[in-house]
PDB file of C-alpha atoms in Angstrom:
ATOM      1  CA  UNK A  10      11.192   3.859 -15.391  1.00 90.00           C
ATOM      2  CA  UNK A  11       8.668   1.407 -14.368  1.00 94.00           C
ATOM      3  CA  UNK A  12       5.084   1.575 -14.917  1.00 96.00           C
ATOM      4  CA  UNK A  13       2.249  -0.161 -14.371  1.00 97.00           C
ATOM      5  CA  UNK A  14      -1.409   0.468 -15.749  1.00 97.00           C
ATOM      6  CA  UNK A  15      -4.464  -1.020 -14.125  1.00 97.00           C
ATOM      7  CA  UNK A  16      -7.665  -2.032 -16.902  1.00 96.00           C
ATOM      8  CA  UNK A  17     -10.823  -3.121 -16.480  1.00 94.00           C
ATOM      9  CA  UNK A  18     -14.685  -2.534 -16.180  1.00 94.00           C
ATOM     10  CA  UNK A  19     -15.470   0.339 -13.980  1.00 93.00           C
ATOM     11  CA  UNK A  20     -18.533  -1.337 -13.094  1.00 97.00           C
ATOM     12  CA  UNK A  21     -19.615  -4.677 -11.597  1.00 97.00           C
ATOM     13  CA  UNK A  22     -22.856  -5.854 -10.504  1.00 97.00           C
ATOM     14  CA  UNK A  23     -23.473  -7.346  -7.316  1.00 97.00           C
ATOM     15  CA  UNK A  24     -22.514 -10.797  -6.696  1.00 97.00           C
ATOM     16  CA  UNK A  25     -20.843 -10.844 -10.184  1.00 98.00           C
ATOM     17  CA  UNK A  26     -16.991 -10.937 -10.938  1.00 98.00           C
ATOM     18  CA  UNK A  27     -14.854  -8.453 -10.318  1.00 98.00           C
ATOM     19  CA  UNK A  28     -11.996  -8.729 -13.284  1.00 98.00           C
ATOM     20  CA  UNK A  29      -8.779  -6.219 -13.385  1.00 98.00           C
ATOM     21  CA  UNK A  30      -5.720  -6.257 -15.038  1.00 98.00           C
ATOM     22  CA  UNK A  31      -2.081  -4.701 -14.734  1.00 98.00           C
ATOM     23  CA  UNK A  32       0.372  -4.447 -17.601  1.00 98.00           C
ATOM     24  CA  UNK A  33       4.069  -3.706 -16.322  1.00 97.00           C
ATOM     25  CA  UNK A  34       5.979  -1.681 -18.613  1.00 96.00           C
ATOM     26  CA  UNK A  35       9.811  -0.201 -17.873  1.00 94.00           C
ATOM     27  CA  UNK A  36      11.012  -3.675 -16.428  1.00 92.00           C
ATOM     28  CA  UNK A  37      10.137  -7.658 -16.631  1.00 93.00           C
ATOM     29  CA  UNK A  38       7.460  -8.824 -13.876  1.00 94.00           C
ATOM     30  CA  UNK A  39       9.911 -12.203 -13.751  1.00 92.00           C
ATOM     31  CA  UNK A  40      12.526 -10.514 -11.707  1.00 85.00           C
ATOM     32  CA  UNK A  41      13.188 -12.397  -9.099  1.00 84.00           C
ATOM     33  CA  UNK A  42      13.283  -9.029  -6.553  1.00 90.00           C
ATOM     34  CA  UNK A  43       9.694  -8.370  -6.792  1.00 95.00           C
ATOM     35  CA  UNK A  44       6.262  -9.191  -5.873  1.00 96.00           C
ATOM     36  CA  UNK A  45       3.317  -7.597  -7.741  1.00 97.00           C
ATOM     37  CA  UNK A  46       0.392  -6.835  -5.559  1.00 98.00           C
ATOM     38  CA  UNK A  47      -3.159  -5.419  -5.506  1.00 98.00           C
ATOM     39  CA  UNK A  48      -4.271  -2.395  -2.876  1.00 98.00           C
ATOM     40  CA  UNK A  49      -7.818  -1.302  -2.421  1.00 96.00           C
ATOM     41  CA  UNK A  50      -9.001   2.256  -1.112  1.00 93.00           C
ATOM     42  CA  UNK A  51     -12.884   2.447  -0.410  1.00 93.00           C
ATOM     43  CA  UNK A  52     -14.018   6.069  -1.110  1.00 91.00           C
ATOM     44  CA  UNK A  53     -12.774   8.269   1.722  1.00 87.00           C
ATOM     45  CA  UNK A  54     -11.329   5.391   3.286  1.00 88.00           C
ATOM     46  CA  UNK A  55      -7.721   3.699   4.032  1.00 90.00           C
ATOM     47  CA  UNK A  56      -5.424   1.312   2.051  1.00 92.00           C
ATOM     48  CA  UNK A  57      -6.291  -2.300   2.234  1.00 95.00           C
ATOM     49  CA  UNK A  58      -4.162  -4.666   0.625  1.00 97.00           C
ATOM     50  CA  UNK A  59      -5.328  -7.217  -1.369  1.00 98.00           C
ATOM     51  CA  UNK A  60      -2.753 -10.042  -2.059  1.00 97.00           C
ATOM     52  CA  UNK A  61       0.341 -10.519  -3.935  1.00 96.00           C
ATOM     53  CA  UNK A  62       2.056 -12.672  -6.672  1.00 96.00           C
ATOM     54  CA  UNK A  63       5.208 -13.999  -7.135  1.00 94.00           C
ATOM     55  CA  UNK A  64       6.401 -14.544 -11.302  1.00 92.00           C
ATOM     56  CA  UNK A  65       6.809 -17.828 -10.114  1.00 92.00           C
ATOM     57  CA  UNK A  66       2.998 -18.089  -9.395  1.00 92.00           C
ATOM     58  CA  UNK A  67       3.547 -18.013  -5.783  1.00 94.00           C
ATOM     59  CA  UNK A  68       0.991 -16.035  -4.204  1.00 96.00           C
ATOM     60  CA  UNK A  69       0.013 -14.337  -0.534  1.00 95.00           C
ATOM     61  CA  UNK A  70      -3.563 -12.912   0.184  1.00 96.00           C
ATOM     62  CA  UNK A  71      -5.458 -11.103   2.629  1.00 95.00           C
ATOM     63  CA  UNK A  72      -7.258 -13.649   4.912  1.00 94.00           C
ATOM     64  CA  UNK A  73     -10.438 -11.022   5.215  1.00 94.00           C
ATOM     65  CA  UNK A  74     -10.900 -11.819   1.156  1.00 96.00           C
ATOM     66  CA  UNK A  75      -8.804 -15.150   0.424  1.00 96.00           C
ATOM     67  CA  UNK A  76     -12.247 -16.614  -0.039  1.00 97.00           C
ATOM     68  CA  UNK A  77     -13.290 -14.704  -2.889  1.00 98.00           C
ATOM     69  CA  UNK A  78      -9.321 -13.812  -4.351  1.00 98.00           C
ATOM     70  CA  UNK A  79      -7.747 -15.152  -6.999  1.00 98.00           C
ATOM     71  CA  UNK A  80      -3.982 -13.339  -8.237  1.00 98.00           C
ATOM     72  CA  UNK A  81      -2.615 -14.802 -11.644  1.00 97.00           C
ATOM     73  CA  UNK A  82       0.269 -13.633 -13.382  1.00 96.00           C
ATOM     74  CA  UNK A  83       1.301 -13.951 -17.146  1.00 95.00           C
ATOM     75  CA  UNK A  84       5.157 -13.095 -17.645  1.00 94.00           C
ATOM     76  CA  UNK A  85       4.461 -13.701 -21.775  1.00 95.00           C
ATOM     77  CA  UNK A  86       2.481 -10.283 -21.468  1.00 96.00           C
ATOM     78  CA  UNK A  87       3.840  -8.812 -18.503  1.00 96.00           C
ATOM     79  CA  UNK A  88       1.119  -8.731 -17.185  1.00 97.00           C
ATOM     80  CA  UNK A  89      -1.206 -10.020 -13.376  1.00 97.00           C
ATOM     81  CA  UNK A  90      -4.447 -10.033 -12.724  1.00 98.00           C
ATOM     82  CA  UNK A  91      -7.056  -9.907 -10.190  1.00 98.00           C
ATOM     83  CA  UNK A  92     -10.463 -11.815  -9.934  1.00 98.00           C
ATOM     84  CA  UNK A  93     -12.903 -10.961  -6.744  1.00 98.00           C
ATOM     85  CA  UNK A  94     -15.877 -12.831  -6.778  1.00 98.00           C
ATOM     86  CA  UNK A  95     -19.525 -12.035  -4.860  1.00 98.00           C
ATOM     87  CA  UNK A  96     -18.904  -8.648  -5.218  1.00 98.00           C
ATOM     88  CA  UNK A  97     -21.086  -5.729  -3.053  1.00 97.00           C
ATOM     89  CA  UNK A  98     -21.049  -2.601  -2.992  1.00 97.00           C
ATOM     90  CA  UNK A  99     -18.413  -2.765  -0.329  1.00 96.00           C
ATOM     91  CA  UNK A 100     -15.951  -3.700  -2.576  1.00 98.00           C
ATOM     92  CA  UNK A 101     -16.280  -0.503  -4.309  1.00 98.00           C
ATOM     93  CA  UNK A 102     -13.241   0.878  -3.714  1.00 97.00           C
ATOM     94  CA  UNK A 103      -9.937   2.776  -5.888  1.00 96.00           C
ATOM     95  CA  UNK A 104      -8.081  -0.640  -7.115  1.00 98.00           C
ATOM     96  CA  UNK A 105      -4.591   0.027  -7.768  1.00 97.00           C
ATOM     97  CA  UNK A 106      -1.022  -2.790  -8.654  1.00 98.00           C
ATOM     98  CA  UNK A 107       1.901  -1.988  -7.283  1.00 97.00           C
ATOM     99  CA  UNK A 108       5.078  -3.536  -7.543  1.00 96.00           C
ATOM    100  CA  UNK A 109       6.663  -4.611  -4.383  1.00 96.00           C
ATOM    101  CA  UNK A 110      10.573  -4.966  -3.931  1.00 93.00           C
ATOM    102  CA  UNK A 111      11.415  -6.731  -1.266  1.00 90.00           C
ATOM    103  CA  UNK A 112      14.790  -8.351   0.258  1.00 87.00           C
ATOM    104  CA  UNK A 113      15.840  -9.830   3.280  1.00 83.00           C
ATOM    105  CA  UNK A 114      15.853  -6.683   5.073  1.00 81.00           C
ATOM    106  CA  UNK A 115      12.566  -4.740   3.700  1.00 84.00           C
ATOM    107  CA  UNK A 116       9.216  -5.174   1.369  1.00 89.00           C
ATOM    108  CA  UNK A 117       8.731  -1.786  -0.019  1.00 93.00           C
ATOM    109  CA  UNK A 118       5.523  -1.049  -2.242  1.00 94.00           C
ATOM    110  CA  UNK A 119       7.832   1.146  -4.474  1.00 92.00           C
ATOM    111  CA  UNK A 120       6.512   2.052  -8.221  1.00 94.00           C
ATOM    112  CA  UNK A 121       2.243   2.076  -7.829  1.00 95.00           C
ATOM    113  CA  UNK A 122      -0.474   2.249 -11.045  1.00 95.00           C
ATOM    114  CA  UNK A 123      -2.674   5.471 -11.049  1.00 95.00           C
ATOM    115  CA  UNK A 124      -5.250   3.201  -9.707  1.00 96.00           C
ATOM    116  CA  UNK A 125      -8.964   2.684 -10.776  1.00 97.00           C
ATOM    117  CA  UNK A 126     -12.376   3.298  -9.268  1.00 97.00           C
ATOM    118  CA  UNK A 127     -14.727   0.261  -9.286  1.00 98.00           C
ATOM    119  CA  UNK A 128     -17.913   1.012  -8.735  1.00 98.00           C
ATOM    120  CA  UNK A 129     -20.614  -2.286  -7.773  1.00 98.00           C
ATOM    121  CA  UNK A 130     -23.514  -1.266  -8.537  1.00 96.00           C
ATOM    122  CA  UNK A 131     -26.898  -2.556 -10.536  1.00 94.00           C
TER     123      UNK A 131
ATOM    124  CA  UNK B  20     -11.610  -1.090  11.697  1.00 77.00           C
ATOM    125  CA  UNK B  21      -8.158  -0.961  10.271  1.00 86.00           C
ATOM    126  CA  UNK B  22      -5.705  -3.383  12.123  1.00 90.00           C
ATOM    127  CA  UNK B  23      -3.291  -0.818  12.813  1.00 95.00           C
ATOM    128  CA  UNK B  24      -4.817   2.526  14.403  1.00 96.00           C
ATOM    129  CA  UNK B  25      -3.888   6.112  13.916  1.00 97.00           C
ATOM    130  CA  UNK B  26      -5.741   9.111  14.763  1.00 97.00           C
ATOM    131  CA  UNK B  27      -7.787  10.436  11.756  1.00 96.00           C
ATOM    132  CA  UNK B  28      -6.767  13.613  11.219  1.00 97.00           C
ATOM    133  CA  UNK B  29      -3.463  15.883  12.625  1.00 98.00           C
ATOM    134  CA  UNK B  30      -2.902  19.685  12.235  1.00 97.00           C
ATOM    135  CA  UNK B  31      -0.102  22.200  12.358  1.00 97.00           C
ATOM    136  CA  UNK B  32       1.238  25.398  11.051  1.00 97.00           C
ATOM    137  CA  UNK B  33       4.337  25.895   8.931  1.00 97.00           C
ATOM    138  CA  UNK B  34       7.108  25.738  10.753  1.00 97.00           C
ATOM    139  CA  UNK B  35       6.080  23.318  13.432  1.00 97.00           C
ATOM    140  CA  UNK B  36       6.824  20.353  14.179  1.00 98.00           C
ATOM    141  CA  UNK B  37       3.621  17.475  13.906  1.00 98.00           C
ATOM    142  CA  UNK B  38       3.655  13.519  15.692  1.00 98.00           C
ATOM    143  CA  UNK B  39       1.640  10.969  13.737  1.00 98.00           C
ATOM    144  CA  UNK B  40       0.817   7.646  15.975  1.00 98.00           C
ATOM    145  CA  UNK B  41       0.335   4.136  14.758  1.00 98.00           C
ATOM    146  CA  UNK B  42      -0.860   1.495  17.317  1.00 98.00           C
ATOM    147  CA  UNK B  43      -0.422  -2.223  16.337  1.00 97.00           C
ATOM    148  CA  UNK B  44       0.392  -5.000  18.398  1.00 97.00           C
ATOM    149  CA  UNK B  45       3.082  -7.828  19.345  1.00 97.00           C
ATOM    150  CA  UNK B  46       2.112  -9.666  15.794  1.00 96.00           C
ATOM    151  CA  UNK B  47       2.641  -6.930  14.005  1.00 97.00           C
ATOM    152  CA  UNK B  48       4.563  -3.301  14.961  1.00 97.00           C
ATOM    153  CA  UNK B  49       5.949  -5.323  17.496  1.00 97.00           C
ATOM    154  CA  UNK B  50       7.882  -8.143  15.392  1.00 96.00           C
ATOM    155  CA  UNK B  51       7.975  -6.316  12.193  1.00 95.00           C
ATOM    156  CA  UNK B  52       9.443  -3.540  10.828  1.00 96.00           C
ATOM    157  CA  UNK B  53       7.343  -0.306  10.373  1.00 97.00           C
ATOM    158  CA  UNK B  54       6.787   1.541   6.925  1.00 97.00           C
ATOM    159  CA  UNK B  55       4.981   5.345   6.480  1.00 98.00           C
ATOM    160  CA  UNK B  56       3.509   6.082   3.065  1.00 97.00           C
ATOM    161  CA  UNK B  57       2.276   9.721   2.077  1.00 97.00           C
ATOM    162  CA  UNK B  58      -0.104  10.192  -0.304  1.00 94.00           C
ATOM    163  CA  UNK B  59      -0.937  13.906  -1.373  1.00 95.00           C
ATOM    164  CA  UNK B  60      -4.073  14.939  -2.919  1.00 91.00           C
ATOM    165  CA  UNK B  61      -5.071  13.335  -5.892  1.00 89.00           C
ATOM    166  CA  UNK B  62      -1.927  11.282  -6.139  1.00 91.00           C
ATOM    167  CA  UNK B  63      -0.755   7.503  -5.060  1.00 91.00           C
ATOM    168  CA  UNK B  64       0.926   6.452  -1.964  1.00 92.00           C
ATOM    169  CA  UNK B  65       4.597   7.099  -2.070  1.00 94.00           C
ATOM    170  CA  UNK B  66       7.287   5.690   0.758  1.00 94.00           C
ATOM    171  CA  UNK B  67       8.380   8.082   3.446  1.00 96.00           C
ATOM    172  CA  UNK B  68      10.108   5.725   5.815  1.00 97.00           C
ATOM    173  CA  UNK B  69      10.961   2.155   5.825  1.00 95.00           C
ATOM    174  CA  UNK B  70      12.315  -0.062   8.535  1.00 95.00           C
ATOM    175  CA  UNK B  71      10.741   2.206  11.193  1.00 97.00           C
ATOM    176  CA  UNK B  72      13.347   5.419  10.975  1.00 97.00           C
ATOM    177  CA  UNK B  73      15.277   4.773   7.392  1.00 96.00           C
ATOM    178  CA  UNK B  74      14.852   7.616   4.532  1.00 96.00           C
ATOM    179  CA  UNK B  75      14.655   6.701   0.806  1.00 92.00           C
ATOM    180  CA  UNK B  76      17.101   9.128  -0.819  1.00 93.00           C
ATOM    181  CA  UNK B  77      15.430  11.966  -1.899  1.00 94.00           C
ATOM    182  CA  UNK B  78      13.026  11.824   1.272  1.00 96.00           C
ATOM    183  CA  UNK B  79      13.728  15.298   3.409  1.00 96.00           C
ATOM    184  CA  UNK B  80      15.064  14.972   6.335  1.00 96.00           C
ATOM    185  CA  UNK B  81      12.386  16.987   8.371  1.00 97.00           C
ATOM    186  CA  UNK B  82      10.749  13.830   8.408  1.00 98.00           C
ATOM    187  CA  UNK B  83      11.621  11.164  10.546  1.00 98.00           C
ATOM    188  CA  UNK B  84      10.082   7.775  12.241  1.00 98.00           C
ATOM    189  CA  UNK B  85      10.572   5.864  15.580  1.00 98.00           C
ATOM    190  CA  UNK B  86       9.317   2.192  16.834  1.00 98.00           C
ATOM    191  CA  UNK B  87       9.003   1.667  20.612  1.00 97.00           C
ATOM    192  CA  UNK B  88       7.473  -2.020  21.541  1.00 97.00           C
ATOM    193  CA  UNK B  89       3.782  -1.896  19.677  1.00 97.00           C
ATOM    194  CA  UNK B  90       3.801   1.619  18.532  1.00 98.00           C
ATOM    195  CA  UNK B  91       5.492   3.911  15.986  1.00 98.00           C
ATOM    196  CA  UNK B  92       5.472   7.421  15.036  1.00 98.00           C
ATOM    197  CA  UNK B  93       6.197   9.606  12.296  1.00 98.00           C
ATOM    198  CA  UNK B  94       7.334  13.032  13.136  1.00 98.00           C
ATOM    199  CA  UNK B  95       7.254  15.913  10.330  1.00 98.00           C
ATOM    200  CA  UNK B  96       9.547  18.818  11.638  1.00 97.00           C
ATOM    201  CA  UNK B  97       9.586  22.459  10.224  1.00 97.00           C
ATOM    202  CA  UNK B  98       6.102  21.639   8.586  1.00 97.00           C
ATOM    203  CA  UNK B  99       5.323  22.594   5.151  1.00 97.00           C
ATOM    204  CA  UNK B 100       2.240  23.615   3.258  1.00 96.00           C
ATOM    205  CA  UNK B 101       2.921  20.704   0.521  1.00 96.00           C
ATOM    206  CA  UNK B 102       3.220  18.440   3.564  1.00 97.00           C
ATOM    207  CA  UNK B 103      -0.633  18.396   3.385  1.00 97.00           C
ATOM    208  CA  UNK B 104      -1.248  14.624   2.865  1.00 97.00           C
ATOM    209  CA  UNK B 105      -2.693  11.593   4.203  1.00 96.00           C
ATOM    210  CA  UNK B 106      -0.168   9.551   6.169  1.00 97.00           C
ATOM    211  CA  UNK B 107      -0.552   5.764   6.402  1.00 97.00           C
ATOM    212  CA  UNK B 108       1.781   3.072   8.242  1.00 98.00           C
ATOM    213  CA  UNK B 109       2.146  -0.181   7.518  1.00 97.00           C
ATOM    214  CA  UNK B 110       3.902  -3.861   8.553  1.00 97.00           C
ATOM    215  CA  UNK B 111       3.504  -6.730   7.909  1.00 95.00           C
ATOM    216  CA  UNK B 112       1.469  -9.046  10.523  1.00 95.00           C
ATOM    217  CA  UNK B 113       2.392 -12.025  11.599  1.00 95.00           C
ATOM    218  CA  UNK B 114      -0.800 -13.557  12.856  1.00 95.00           C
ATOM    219  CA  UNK B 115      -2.643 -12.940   9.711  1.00 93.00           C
ATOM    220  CA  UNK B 116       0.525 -13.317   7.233  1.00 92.00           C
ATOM    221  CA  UNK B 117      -0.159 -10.358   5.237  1.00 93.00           C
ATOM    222  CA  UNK B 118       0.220  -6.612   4.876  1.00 95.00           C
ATOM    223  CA  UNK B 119      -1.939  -4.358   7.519  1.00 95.00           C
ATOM    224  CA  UNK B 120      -2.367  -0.718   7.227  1.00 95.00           C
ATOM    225  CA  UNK B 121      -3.219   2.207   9.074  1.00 95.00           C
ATOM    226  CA  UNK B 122      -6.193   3.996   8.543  1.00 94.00           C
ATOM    227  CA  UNK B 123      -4.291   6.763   7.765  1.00 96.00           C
ATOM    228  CA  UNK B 124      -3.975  10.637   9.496  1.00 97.00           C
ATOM    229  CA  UNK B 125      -5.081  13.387   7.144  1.00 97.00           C
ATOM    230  CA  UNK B 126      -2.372  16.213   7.832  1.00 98.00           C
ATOM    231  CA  UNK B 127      -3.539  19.908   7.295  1.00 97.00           C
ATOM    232  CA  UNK B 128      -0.821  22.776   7.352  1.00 96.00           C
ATOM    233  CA  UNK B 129      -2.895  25.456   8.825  1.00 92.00           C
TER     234      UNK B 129
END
């Protein structure tokens, strides 16, 4: 069964970096079937997805943030990571990875982390 | 302002049958295919439909989905109090080369 596990600070000032991780466990995040991908829910709010990585290094992001996203994987630990920069407090919001399996007939966000709140704030 | 647009909240009683509406447009819902996440309280999303009408195994089939030219619908039949979710659609869009969502229908089973 795959899992993934989002870490990081739960808080970030303004302007500062926002810096999460996701460790994969259950299956390797250099299968070629997947992408691995960041989602954002603001409190009360909708999904928003962030941006996605490839193993290969490949990656795909939301034009609304591409400015201030940055999606790096590290297949040695299993593991991809998000940097936002300038962060306000709109981009508090529930972060969550999810892997996404995709083929030539569908991209399905199938196996999601629990997801963590990340509060900007000073 | 989420890209794709659904109305915020939906209602029913058990037994009935319940229509959830996404409205996209010829970049997206209309060249793409059409996915419907639930996500009950508490919980993350999970897939309900992909390519606009197909069931993962284990999915019931009292739920179903349709795609006509820039809009899609899920449709929840015999409704269920564990039904009581938020609903979201997705597809890709390809204008802005990405993933949009919905801004998702909160379903209460009255």
């Amino acid at each position: 069964q795959v899992q993934l596990q989002e870490s990081g600070p739960g808080l970030v000032k303004p302007s500062q970096t926002l810096s999460l991780t996701c460790t994969v466990s259950g299956g390797s995040i250099s299968s070629g079937d997947y992408y691995w991908s960041w989602i954002r829910q603001p409190p009360g709010k909708g999904l928003e997805w962030i941006g996605y990585i490839y193993y290969s290094g490949s990656t795909y992001y939301n034009p609304s943030l591409k400015s201030r996203v940055t999606i790096s994987v590290d297949t040695s630990k299993n593991q991809f990571s998000l940097k936002l920069s300038s962060v306000t407090a709109a981009d508090t919001a529930v972060y969550y990875c999810a892997r996404v399996w995709y083929s030539s007939s569908w991209e399905i966000f199938d196996y999601w982390g629990q997801g963590t709140l990340i509060t900007v704030s000073s | 302002q989420s890209v794709l647009t659904q109305p915020p909240s939906a209602s029913g009683t058990p037994g009935q049958r319940v229509t959830i509406s996404c409205s996209g447009s010829s970049s997206n819902i209309g060249s793409n295919y059409v996915y419907w996440y639930q996500q009950l309280p508490g919980t993350t999303p999970k897939l309900l439909i992909y390519r606009n009408n197909q069931r993962p195994s284990g999915v019931p089939d009292r739920f179903s989905g349709s795609k006509s030219g820039t809009s899609a619908s899920l449709a929840i039949s015999g409704l269920r109090s564990e039904d009581e979710a938020d609903y979201y659609c997705a597809a890709w869009d390809d204008s802005l080369s990405g993933w949009v969502f919905g801004g998702g229908t909160k379903l209460t089973v009255l």
